[in-house]
Amino acid sequence: MVAKSEHKQRSQCPIACALDLIGDHWTLLVVRNLMFLGIHEYKDMLKMEEQISSSILSNRLRKLQNDGLVDALPHPLSQRRKLYFLTAKGKDLIYLMTELVIWSNNYLETVAIPEDKKRLIEHAPDRFIEITLKELDAWEKQYAAS
Amino acid sequence: MVAKSEHKQRSQCPIACALDLIGDHWTLLVVRNLMFLGIHEYKDMLKMEEQISSSILSNRLRKLQNDGLVDALPHPLSQRRKLYFLTAKGKDLIYLMTELVIWSNNYLETVAIPEDKKRLIEHAPDRFIEITLKELDAWEKQYAAS
DNA sequence: AATAATAATTCTATAATGAAAGTATTCTAG
DNA sequence: CTAGAATACTTTCATTATAGAATTATTATT
């Protein structure tokens, strides 16, 4: 069952269309978990600092899969567990995500992020992206996804 | 009066903090209007293709001003009109917005945007950003903002 | 003085969210 | 083999946000 909001397309504008997929309070935090934090399981997402509720997490994971940003594998250690991971479409949000972090670092005083990582993102975003993509590749090889 | 959602800070994560400011269905469309479409007035925003409602537009403009992304000037032709424009903090979302458009162009089939503009954004995003920032500068000079 | 334009605000029905509890399935320990 | 725990959700319900329509306050125009 898919909620109403997951259907509507408000216009043909590229920004509006993208916001229909990722423009809400939670979706990009799920992407962040998969992209930067190495969190690939439902139970671990439930523990995220921002305290997502179980129902919202379930909805967002389903929507991300329906929209082709995320896919899932059975966990090798247990059939009842799943491993979520970003598809190429989802991984390609890394450029957007990196700009988001750069903007945050520039304008939002309170963000907690180690100084050295902050400096890397700020002064060599391409390198940061390269490193992150390599980590995602390594994860995929380990689990033979893609 | 400011709604509850305009206050909460869920964590110190740069992505979460940024989403507290711009992570919803409408905020970045208002930014788009100011950044790319030359729409600076309330009445013109009401006409946007995506059909924002008057109350939501009012809320978002107030929130954008509270968060320092947008400022307003009295319209030179009428005291009852206002001219909204992006602050430096708001304008600096241009890198994020450009990546959003690039991603949309790559993955969302249906987006309507002229082919030549699509090509410019795709192959020379820096040039696209430069041109856009110049247009915003020209607007500001005209109205002597900033 | 009457009418229109503008930037909101108010009202109300509907939709989304959040918190807690419940369910179905699979694993694990005895 | 069975009892209990773990996992991935789903359901329920109270609260909050949103959308659309109507209204208001102010300023401009005729």
mmCIF file of C-alpha atoms (C1' of nucleotides) in Angstrom, chain A residues 30 34 39-43 45 57-58 60-76 78-88 90 139-140 143-146, chain D residues 7-9:
data_model
loop_
_atom_site.group_PDB
_atom_site.id
_atom_site.type_symbol
_atom_site.label_atom_id
_atom_site.label_comp_id
_atom_site.label_asym_id
_atom_site.label_seq_id
_atom_site.Cartn_x
_atom_site.Cartn_y
_atom_site.Cartn_z
ATOM 1 C CA VAL A 30 18.125 7.298 5.223
ATOM 2 C CA LEU A 34 23.567 4.160 3.524
ATOM 3 C CA ILE A 39 24.240 1.638 8.237
ATOM 4 C CA HIS A 40 22.512 -0.950 6.082
ATOM 5 C CA GLU A 41 19.941 -2.591 8.357
ATOM 6 C CA TYR A 42 16.491 -1.641 9.555
ATOM 7 C CA LYS A 43 17.285 -2.192 13.220
ATOM 8 C CA MET A 45 18.446 2.787 11.215
ATOM 9 C CA LEU A 57 11.263 4.262 8.353
ATOM 10 C CA SER A 58 9.256 1.453 6.815
ATOM 11 C CA ARG A 60 10.599 5.626 3.429
ATOM 12 C CA LEU A 61 12.470 2.413 2.702
ATOM 13 C CA ARG A 62 9.589 1.178 0.600
ATOM 14 C CA LYS A 63 9.325 4.460 -1.249
ATOM 15 C CA LEU A 64 13.068 4.585 -1.886
ATOM 16 C CA GLN A 65 12.859 1.086 -3.332
ATOM 17 C CA ASN A 66 9.807 1.929 -5.448
ATOM 18 C CA ASP A 67 11.631 4.975 -6.787
ATOM 19 C CA GLY A 68 14.729 2.904 -7.589
ATOM 20 C CA LEU A 69 17.126 4.671 -5.233
ATOM 21 C CA VAL A 70 17.598 1.737 -2.888
ATOM 22 C CA ASP A 71 17.615 -2.029 -3.218
ATOM 23 C CA ALA A 72 17.798 -4.820 -0.651
ATOM 24 C CA LEU A 73 19.598 -8.127 -0.230
ATOM 25 C CA PRO A 74 18.971 -10.946 2.230
ATOM 26 C CA HIS A 75 21.559 -10.848 4.999
ATOM 27 C CA PRO A 76 24.013 -13.737 4.669
ATOM 28 C CA SER A 78 20.032 -14.573 8.713
ATOM 29 C CA GLN A 79 17.005 -14.812 6.503
ATOM 30 C CA ARG A 80 14.982 -12.443 8.619
ATOM 31 C CA ARG A 81 17.500 -9.641 8.209
ATOM 32 C CA LYS A 82 17.877 -7.478 5.104
ATOM 33 C CA LEU A 83 20.735 -5.426 3.793
ATOM 34 C CA TYR A 84 19.698 -2.178 2.159
ATOM 35 C CA PHE A 85 22.025 -0.446 -0.252
ATOM 36 C CA LEU A 86 22.020 2.403 -2.757
ATOM 37 C CA THR A 87 21.489 1.738 -6.450
ATOM 38 C CA ALA A 88 23.476 3.730 -9.029
ATOM 39 C CA GLY A 90 20.839 6.569 -5.271
ATOM 40 C CA TRP A 139 30.760 -2.922 0.537
ATOM 41 C CA GLU A 140 29.056 -4.092 -2.638
ATOM 42 C CA TYR A 143 28.061 -8.738 -0.477
ATOM 43 C CA ALA A 144 28.161 -9.376 -4.223
ATOM 44 C CA ALA A 145 25.416 -6.837 -4.848
ATOM 45 C CA SER A 146 25.157 -5.111 -8.227
ATOM 46 C "C1'" DT D 7 13.912 -8.836 13.353
ATOM 47 C "C1'" DA D 8 11.155 -6.445 10.077
ATOM 48 C "C1'" DC D 9 7.651 -4.708 9.686
#
